[in-house]
XYZ file of C-alpha atoms in Angstrom:
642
model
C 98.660 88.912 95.167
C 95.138 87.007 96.875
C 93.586 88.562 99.321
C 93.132 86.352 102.284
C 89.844 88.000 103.192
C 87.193 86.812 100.427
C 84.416 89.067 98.472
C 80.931 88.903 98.234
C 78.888 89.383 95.583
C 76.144 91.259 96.270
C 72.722 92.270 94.456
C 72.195 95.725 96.204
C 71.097 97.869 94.354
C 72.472 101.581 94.277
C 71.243 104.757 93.520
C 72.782 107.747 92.569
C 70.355 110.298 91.087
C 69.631 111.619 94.088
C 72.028 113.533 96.944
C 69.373 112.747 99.306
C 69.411 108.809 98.774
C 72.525 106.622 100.385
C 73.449 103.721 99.504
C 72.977 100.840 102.545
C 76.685 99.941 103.483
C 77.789 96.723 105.286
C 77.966 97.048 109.169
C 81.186 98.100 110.497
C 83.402 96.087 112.406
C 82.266 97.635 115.958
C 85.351 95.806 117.224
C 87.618 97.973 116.129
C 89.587 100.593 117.922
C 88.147 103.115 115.863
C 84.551 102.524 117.122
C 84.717 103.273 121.379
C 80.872 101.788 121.549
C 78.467 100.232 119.273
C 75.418 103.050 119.041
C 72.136 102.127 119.412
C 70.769 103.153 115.826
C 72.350 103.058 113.059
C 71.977 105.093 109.923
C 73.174 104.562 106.320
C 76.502 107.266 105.700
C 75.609 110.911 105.477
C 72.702 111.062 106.909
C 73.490 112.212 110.224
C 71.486 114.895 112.327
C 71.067 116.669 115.830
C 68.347 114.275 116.691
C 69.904 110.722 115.073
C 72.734 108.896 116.451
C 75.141 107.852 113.894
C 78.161 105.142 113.816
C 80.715 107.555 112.847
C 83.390 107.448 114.903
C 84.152 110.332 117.038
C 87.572 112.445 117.071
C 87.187 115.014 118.548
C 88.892 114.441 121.824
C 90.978 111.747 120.049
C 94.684 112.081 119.703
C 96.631 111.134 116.493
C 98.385 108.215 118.526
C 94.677 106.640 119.635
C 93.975 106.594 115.798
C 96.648 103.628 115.112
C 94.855 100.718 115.722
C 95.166 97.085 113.996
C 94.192 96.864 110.927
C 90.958 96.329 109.436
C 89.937 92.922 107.275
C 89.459 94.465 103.641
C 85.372 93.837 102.646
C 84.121 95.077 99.403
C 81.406 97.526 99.332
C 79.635 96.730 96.382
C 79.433 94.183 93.908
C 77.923 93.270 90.446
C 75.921 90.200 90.397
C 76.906 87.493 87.587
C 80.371 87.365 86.383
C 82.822 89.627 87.144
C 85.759 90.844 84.864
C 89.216 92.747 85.859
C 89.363 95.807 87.145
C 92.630 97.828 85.697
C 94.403 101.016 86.687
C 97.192 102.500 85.080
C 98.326 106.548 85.468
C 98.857 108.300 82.081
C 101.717 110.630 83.956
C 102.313 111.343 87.568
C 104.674 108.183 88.294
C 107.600 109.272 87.791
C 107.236 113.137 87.701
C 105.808 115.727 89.861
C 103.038 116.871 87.447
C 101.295 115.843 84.451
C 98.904 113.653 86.423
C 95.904 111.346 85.056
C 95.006 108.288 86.080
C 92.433 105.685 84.610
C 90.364 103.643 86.532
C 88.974 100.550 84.041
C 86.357 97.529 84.101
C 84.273 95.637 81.761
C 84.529 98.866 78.660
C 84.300 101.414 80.908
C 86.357 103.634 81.887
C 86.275 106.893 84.442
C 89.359 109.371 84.938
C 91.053 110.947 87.525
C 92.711 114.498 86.532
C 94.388 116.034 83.487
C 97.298 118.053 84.298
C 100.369 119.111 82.711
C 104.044 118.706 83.138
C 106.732 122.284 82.978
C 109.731 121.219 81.040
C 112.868 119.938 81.795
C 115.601 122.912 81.624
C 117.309 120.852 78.287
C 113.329 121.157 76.119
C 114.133 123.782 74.262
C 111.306 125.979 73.274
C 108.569 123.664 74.890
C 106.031 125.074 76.682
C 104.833 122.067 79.019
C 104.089 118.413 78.479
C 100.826 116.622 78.178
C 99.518 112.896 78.844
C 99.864 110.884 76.284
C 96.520 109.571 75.459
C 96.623 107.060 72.466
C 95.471 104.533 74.483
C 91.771 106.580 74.900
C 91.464 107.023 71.421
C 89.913 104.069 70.335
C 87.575 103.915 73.223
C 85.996 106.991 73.243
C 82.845 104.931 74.002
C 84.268 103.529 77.212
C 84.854 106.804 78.892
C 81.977 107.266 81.492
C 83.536 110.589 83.099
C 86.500 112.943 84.109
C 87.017 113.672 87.973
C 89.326 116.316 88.684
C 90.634 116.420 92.586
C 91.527 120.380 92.505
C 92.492 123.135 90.130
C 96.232 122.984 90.189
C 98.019 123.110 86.352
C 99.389 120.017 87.241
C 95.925 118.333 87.720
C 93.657 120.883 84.938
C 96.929 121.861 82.419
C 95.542 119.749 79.812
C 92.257 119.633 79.392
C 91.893 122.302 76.715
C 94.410 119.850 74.590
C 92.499 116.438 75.755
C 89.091 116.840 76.303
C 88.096 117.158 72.216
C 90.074 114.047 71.655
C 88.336 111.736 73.716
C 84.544 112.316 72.979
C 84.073 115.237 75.942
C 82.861 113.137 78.513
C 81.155 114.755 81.573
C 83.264 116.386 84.199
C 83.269 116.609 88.135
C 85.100 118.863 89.841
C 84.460 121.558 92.864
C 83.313 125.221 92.290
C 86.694 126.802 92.610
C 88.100 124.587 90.382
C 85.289 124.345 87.664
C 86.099 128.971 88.277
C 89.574 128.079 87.345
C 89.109 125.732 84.301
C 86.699 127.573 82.211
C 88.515 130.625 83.056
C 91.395 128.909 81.661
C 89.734 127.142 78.564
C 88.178 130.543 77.123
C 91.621 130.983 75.929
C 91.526 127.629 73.979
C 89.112 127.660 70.863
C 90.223 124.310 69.865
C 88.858 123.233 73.446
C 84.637 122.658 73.219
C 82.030 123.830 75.319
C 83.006 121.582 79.120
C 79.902 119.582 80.357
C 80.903 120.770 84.210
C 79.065 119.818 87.281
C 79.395 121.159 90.343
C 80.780 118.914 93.416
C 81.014 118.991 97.094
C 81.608 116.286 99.682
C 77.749 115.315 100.122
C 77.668 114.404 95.912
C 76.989 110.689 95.266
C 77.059 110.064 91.187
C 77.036 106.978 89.306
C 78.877 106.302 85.901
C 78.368 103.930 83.724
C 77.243 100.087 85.424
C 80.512 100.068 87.598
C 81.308 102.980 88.976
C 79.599 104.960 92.114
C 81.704 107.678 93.111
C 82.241 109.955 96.448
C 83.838 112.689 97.315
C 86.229 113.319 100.293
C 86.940 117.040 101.044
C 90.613 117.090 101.540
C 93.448 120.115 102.523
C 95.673 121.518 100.302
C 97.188 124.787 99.084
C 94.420 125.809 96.986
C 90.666 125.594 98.224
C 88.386 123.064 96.652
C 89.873 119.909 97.215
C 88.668 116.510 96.678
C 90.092 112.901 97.387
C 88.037 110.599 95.215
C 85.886 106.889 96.737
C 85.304 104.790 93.637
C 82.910 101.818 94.221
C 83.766 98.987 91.948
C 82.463 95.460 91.652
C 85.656 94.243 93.311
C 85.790 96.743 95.741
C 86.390 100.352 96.807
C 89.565 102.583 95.294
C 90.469 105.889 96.900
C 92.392 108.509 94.975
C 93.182 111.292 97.886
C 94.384 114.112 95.306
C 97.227 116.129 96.461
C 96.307 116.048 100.361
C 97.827 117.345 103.592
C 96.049 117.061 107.374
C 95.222 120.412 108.565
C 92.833 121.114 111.701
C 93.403 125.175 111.206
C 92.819 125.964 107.594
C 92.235 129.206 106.180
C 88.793 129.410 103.955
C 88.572 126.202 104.531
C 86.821 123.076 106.252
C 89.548 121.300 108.679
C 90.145 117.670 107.809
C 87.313 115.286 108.612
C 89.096 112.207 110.327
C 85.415 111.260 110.889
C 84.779 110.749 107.339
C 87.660 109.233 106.447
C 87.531 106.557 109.597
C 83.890 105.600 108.209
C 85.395 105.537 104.675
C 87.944 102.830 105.723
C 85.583 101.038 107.825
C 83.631 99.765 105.122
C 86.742 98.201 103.696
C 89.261 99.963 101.230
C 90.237 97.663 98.396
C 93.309 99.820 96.807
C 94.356 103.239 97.701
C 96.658 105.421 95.489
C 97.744 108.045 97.977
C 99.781 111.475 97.345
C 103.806 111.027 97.763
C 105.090 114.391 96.981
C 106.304 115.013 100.848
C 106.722 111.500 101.458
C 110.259 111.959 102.257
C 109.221 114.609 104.683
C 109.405 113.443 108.543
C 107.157 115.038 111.077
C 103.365 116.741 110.250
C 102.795 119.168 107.704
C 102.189 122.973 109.316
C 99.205 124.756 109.363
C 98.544 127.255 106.725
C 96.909 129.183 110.289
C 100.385 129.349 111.270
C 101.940 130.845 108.508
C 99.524 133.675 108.828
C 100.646 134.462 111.936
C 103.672 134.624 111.376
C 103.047 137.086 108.447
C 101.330 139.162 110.481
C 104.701 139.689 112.700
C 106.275 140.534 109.646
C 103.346 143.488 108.908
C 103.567 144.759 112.329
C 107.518 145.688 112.200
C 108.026 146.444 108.674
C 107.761 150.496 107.347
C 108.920 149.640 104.253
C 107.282 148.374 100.888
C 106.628 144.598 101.444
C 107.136 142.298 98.272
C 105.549 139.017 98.397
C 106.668 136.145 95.957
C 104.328 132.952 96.157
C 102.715 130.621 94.335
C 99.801 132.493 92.513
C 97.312 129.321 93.608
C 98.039 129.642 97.428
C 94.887 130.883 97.566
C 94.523 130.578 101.782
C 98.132 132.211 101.691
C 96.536 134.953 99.868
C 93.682 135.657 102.095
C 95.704 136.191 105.324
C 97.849 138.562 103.117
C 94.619 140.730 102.391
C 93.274 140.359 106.190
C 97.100 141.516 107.412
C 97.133 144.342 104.710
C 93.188 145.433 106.068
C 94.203 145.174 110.004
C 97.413 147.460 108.998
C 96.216 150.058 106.546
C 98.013 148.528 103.273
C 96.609 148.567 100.179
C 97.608 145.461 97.781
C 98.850 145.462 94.589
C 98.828 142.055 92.479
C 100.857 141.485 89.869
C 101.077 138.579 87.252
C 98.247 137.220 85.180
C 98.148 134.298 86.807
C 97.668 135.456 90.012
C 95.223 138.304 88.985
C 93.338 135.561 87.060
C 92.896 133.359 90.474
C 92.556 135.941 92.939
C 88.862 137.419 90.768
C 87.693 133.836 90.089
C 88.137 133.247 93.885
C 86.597 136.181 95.076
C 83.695 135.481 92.396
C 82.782 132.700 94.189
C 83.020 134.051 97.608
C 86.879 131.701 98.566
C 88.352 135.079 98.924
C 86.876 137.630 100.927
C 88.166 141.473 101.164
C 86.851 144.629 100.059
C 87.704 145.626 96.693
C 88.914 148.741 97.303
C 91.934 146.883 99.078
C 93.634 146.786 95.448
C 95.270 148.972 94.327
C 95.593 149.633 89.968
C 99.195 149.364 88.845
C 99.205 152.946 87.430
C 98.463 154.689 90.719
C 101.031 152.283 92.519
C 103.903 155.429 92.894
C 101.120 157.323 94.333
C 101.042 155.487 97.316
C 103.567 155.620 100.168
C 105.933 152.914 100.543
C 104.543 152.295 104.443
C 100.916 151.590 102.879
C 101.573 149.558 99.969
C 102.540 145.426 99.698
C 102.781 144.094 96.308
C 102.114 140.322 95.903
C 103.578 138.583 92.877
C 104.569 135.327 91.333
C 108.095 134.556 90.584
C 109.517 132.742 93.511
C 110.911 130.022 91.891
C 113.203 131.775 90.047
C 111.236 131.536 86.827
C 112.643 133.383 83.692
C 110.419 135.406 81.057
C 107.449 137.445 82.266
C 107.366 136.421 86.169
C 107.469 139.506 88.249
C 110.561 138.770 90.593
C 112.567 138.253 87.179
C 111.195 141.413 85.537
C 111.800 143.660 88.103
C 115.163 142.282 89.259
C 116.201 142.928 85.527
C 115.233 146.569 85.465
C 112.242 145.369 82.914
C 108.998 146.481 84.488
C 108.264 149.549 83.815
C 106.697 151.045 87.148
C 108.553 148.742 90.400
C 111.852 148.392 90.850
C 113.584 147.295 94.171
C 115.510 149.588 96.582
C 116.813 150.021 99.788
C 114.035 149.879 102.665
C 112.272 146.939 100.580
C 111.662 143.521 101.846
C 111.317 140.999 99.858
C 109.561 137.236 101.286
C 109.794 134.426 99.390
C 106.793 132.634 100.826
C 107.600 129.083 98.909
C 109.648 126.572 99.168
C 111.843 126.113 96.115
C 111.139 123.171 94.041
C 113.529 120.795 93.573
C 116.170 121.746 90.484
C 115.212 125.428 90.884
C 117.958 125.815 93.793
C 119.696 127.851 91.708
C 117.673 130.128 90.100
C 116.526 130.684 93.052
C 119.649 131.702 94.869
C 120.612 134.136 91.795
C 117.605 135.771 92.320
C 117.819 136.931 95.563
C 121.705 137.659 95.225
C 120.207 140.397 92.752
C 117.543 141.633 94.866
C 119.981 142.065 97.708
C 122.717 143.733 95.371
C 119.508 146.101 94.897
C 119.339 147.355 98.678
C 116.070 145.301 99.338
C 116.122 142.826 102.401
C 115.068 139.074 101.660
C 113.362 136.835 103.755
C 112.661 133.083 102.858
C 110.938 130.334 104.371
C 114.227 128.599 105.786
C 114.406 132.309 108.099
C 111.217 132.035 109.334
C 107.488 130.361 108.978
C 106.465 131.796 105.756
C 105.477 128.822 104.017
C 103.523 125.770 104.482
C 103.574 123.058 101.917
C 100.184 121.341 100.418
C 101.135 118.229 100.899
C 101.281 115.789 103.374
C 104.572 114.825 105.578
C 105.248 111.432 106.862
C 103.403 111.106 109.927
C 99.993 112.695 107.976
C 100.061 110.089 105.280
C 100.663 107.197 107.551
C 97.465 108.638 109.664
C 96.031 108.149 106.156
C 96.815 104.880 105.778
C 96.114 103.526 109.505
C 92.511 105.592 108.855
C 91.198 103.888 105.289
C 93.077 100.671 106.396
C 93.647 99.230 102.748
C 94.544 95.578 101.482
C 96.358 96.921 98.538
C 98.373 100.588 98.579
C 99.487 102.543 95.755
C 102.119 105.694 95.627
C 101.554 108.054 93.051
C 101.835 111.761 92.280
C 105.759 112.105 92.521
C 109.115 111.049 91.432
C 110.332 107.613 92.292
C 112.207 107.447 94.912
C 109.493 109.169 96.434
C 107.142 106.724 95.895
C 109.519 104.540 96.747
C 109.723 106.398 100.437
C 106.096 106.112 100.405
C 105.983 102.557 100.183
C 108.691 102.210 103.273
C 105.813 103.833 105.180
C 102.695 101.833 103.995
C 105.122 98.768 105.279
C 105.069 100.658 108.798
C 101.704 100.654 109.403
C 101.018 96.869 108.499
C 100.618 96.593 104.992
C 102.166 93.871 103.325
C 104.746 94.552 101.399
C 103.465 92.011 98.207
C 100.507 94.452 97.833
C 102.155 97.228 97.886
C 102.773 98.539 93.940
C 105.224 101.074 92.859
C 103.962 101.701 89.158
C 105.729 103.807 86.503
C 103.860 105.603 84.039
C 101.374 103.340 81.803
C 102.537 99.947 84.084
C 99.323 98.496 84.718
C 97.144 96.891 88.223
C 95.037 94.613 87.573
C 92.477 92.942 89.848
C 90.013 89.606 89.347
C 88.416 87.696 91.499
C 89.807 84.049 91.385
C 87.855 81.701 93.371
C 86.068 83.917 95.360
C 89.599 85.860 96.417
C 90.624 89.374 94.784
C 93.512 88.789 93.295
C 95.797 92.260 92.652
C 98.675 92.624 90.408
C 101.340 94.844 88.761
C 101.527 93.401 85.595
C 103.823 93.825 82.781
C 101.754 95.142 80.316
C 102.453 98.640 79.719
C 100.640 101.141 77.857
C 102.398 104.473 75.332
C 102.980 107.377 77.766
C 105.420 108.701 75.843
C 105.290 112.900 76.740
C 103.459 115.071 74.541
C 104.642 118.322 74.439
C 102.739 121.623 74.048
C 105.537 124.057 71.816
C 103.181 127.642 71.349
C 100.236 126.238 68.881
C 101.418 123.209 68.271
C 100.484 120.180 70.218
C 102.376 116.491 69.926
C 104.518 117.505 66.716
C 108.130 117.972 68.482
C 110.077 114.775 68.810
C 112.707 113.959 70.724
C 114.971 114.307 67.494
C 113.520 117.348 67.708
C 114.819 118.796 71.143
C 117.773 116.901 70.217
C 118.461 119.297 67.192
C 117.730 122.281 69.766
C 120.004 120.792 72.393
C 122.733 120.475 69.332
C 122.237 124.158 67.954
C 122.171 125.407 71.640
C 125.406 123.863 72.758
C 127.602 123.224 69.708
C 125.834 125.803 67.134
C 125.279 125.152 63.452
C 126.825 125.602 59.837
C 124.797 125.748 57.027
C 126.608 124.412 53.671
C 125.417 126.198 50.673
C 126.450 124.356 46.972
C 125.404 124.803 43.869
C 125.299 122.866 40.829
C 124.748 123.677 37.319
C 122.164 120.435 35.801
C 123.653 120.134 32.678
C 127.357 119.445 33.832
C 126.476 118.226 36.979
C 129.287 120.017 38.685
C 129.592 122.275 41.187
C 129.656 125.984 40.264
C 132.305 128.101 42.373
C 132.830 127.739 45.841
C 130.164 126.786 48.680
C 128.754 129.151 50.875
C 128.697 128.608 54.328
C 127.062 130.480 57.227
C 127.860 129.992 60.594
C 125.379 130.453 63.997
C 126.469 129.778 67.410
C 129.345 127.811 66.363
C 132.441 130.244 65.097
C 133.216 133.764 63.791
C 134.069 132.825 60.822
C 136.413 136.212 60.440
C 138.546 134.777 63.012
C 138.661 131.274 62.188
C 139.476 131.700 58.071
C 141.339 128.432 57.922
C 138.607 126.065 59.194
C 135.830 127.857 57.277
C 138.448 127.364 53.832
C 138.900 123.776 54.823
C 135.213 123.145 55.707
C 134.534 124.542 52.562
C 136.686 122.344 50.433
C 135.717 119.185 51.662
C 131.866 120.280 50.756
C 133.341 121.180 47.421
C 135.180 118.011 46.792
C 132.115 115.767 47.994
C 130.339 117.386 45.376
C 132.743 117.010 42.319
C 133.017 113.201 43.442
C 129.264 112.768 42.100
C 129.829 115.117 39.071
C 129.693 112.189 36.466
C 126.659 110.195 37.931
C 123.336 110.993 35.982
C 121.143 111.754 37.379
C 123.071 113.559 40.494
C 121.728 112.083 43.654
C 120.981 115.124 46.137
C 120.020 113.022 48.812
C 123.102 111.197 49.045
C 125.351 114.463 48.406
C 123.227 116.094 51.391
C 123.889 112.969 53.265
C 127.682 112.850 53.068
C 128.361 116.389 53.415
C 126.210 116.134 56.731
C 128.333 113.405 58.165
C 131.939 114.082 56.344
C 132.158 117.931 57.493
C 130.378 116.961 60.903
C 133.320 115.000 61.895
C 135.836 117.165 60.396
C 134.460 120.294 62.868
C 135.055 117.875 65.665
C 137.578 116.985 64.813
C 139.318 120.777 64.767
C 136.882 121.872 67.738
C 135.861 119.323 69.660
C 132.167 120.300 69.086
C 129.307 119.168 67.376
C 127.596 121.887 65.182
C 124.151 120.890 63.344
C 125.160 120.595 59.646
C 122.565 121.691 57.416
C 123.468 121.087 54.032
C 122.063 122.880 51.174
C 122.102 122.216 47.623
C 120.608 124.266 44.759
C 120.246 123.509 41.341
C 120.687 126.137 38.317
C-alpha cells in the first residue's frame, strides 16, 4: 500500500560509536496532543538533564485516556542519499506459533536479526526435543548478516542459538546483561556452539550496523528482567520490534514503563511496527507483578504449613518477592530444578536478585528443617512430564519431598494453552496426597508478561505507525491483534498478518513508501532438535513414531537360500505394540503365510529382487493386519540371505 505522507531523503549523517553522541532528529509535530506546550530549547533525544529543558512529553500526571490522541503523519527518520532499494522483513518462526521466534530485517545485502528462540513440541513429535528456525535462507549470505539483537532471555527468544549461530558466520550479538548471564550460561553446554561475540546493552546504547541500520533500544516489562523492544532506523524509515512487552508502572527489580520514551519514539514517525500478540485476545490491562506479591505475602502470613511453589523458573520478579516474603517471615527457601537453580545464581550474579545467601537452603538438610520454616520453589506447573519437580514428586520419584497433608501447593502460572489437562491431573494427584492447591483462577498469584488489549492499543496510539505488524503468537491471535490496530485508526490495507517466511516489502515509488505483503515466501519448514541430532528427523520420520506409537509394529523375518532362490522354512515374525502373539496364533500363522508365499512367487527370477520382495511384503501384510484389526502396524520386513 502508498503512503499518503511522502519521504525525504536526507544526507544527515549519523553516528554511532559513541553513547554520548545523538543523532539530530526532525522536529516533532508540537501540535499534537502528546506535546501540552512547545519548550523553549530543544535538545537532540537522550540528552536530557536537571538544568536542560527537553521536548519529551510529560506523563506523569497523564491518564491512559489523555494518551489517545489523533494520529500522527508517518515521517522517516533517516534516509540514505542516492538510490534507494527495498527494505524486506520476513519472521523465520513466531507467526503462527507461540515460540521459536526470529525475525529478519533486510536492505540492499544486509541483513540484521531479531531473536533466536526455540519451539517445545507438539504432544504427537515423538522423541523431539524442541524445534528450531529454519535458516536455509541465511546460508548463502553469511556476508549480509550485520548483527543478532536479542529482546530478552526467554528459550523461546535464546533456544537456538547454540544450534544457529556457527551456521551463519557468528555475527555480533546485542542483548542486555541478564540475558547475555543466561545465554552463555546456557551455551557452555554446547561445544558445537563457538565462542559468542556479546555486547552488553541498555536503553541509552545507540549502535550502527552495516550502512543501513542504526539501532535503539527501548526498555520494556516483562516476566523476566532485561527487556528490550528494538528502534531500527532504515533508509525508508523507522521499524520497532517491542519483544514480548506488557505496561507495568509497579515492577519488581525493575524500571516501570517509560511512556515518555516511547511518545518521543513515535513522534519522530514510526514507519512499521511488529508488536507482541500473545495476550491480544485478552480484554482489560495486564496486572502488576507488585500485585501479585502482595498477594503472596497474604498467603505467607496464614499458612503453618510447608509452602510449595510451582512457576515458571524465568519469573525472575516473581521470584524475588518469594525470597523478600520468605526473609520478612523466617522461611528458608529451597529451589529445585536445574533450570530454575541455573537462573536464580546468574541473576543474583549480576545483582537482578537480591537476598542473602544463607536464605537457601541445600536439598540434603531440607528434612532438617520444620515444615513452618521451609517453602520450596520449583518448576513443573504446567504439568510437564520427565524430570520437572511437581511430576517427580507427585509420582513418589524424588527421593527427599513428597507431599502430605498440611502442604499447600500454588500454582503461580497460568496454564498454557493445550496443557489444560495435564494440568488438572496434576493437581487431582496432589490433592489425593492430603496437600491443599491453590491456582491463579483462586486468587492473584500470577501475572502474565504480556500485554492485554487495552496495553497494546496504548502501544499503538503511543508510536502512532503507518504500517502495523502482529507477530509472536498463533493466528487467530494475530488476527485479534489486527481488530485492535483497526481501533485506534490504522488502516486496515497496512495492516499485515504474515505467516512464517511470507515476506513485507517496502520501496519508495515516486517519492511515496510503498509497503506490501507479498507472495514470495521463504523455507521455514521446522527443524527439530531430537538429543544430538539437529535437522535429521523428517516428518516421515515422526510419522513412523506416530505409527509404532498408536498401531505398533511387526517385523517379518525370511530367509532365502541364494542358490535356489527359495525361501527356507517359515518366517519369523516379532511383534511390538501391536499383538501378543500367544493369544492371537491364527493371525500371526496367516501373517506368516502370506510373507511366505510372496517370497516363493519370486523363487524363479535370477537374480531375486530384495527390494521388490521387501516392498510387497510391506504393503500386502500391511493391509491384511487391517484388515483383521483395524490398525496400522509399521511393517518392517526383513530378508536374509544364506
Amino acid at each position: 500500500m502508498i503512503s499518503k505522507y511522502k519521504s525525504t531523503t536526507s544526507t544527515d549523517s549519523r553516528s554511532f560509536s559513541n553513547k554520548d553522541s545523538r543523532p539530530a532528529t526532525r522536529r516533532p509535530n508540537y501540535n499534537s496532543p502528546l506535546s501540552a506546550s512547545r519548550p523553549r530549547t530543544v535538545v537532540r533525544p537522550g540528552l536530557s538533564s536537571p538544568a536542560v529543558k527537553t521536548n519529551r512529553p510529560q506523563f506523569q500526571n497523564t491518564t491512559r485516556a489523555t494518551l489517545r490522541g489523533p494520529r500522527l503523519p508517518f515521517r522517516p527518520v533517516f534516509a540514505a542519499s542516492g538510490a534507494l532499494g527495498s527494505l524486506r522483513i520476513m519472521a523465520l518462526g513466531g507467526l503462527e506459533e507461540v515460540g521459536r521466534n526470529m525475525m529478519l530485517i533486510e536492505y540492499n545485502k544486509e541483513i540484521i536479526i531479531v531473536d533466536m528462540g526455540l519451539q517445545f513440541p507438539e504432544e504427537d513429535m515423538l522423541g523431539i526435543d524442541y524445534i528450531i528456525p529454519n535458516i536455509s535462507y541465511l546460508e548463502d549470505k553469511k556476508d549480509w548478516i550485520k548483527g543478532v539483537v536479542i529482546t530478552h532471555g526467554h528459550y523461546d527468544h535464546i533456544g537456538g542459538i547454540p544450534h544457529i549461530m556457527g551456521r551463519i558466520g557468528n555475527p555480533p550479538m546485542f542483548m542486555g546483561k541478564m540475558t547475555a548471564g543466561l545465554v552463555r550460561k546456557r551455551n557452555v553446554e554446547f561445544y558445537s556452539c563457538p565462542n559468542l561475540n556479546i555486547k552488553e546493552i541498555d536503553e541509552t546504547t545507540k549502535v550502527k550496523l552495516g550502512q543501513n541500520f542504526n539501532l535503539e533500544f527501548l526498555r520494556v516489562n516483562h516476566s523476566i528482567p532485561d527487556c528490550f523492544a528494538v528502534i531500527i532506523d532504515t533508509p525508508l524509515g523507522r521499524v520497532v520490534h517491542t519483544g514480548d512487552f506488557k505496561i507495568d508502572f509497579t515492577p519488581v527489580n525493575d524500571k516501570p514503563a517509560d511512556l515518555n520514551r516511547i511518545a518521543q519514539i513515535g513522534a519522530g514517525g514510526v514507519l512499521f511496527l511488529l508488536s507482541d500478540s500473545t495476550d491480544a485476545t485478552h480484554a482489560g490491562y495486564q496486572i502488576s507483578e507488585s500485585a501479585i506479591g502482595d498477594e503472596m505475602g497474604k498467603l505467607f502470613e496464614k499458612i503453618t504449613g510447608r509452602i510449595i511453589i510451582g512457576t515458571f523458573a524465568s519469573q525472575l520478579s516473581r521470584v524475588q518477592k518469594i525470597f523478600d516474603h520468605a526473609t520478612k517471615y523466617g522461611r528458608r527457601v529451597l529451589l529445585q530444578g536445574r533450570s530454575m537453580n541455573d537462573n536464580v545464581e546468574v541473576a543474583h550474579q549480576i545483582s537482578y536478585l537480591k537476598f542473602n545467601p544463607r536464605l537457601l537452603v541445600d536439598e540434603r538438610d531440607v528434612n532438617k528443617i520444620p515444615d513452618s520454616q521451609l517453602v520450596i520453589i520449583g518448576t513443573g506447573a504446567q504439568g510437564e512430564k520427565g524430570g520437572a519437580f511437581l511430576n517427580k514428586v507427585v509420582n513418589g520419584e524424588h527421593r527427599l519431598i513428597h507431599f502430605k497433608a498440611g502442604d499447600t501447593v500454588i500454582f503461580s502460572s497460568s496454564i498454557i494453552p493445550g496443557n489444560e489437562r495435564s494440568v488438572q491431573t496434576l493437581m487431582d494427584k496432589i490433592v489425593r496426597q492430603g496437600a491443599k492447591v491453590i491456582n491463579y483462577r483462586m486468587m492473584d498469584i500470577h501475572a502474565g508478561g504480556h500485554a492485554k488489549q487495552e496495553d497494546l492499543k496504548l502501544m499503538m496510539r503511543l508510536l502512532k505507525p503507518e504500517f502495523f505488524m502482529p507477530i509472536e503468537a498463533n493466528h487467530y491471535m494475530l488476527r485479534a491483534h489486527a481488530d485492535l490496530a483497526e481501533q485506534v485508526g490504522i488502516a486496515r490495507d497496512k495492516i499485515f498478518i504474515a505467516d512464517n517466511g511470507q515476506v513485507v516489502e517496502f520501496k519508495k515509488v515516486n517519492n511515496q513508501v510503498v509497503g506490501a505483503l507479498t507472495k514470495e515466501k521463504i523455507n521455514t519448514d521446522y527443524v527439530m532438535v531430537d538429543g544430538l541430532g539437529v535437522g535429521d528427523v523428517s516428518n516421515v520420520v515422526l510419522k513412523d513414531r506416530q505409527m509404532m506409537a498408536e498401531d505398533g509394529m511387526i517385523v517379518v523375518i525370511a530367509t532365502i537360500d541364494v542358490k535356489t532362490n527359495d525361501i527356507i522354512g517359515n518366517p519369523d515374525l516379532i511383534s511390538r505394540g501391536f499383538v501378543y502373539m500367544k493369544e492371537n496364533k491364527d493371525l500371526i500363522e496367516k501373517t506368516r503365510m502370506i510373507a511366505k508365499k510372496i517370497v516363493k512367487d519370486q523363487a524363479g527370477s535370477l537374480p531375486i529382487d530384495e527390494d521388490f520382495i521387501k516392498n510387497k511384503i510391506r504393503v500386502d501384510v500391511g493391509q491384511f493386519l487391517f484388515s483383521q484389526t483395524k490398525r496400522r502396524p509399521m511393517v518392517l520386513p526383513v530378508v536374509i540371505k544364506v
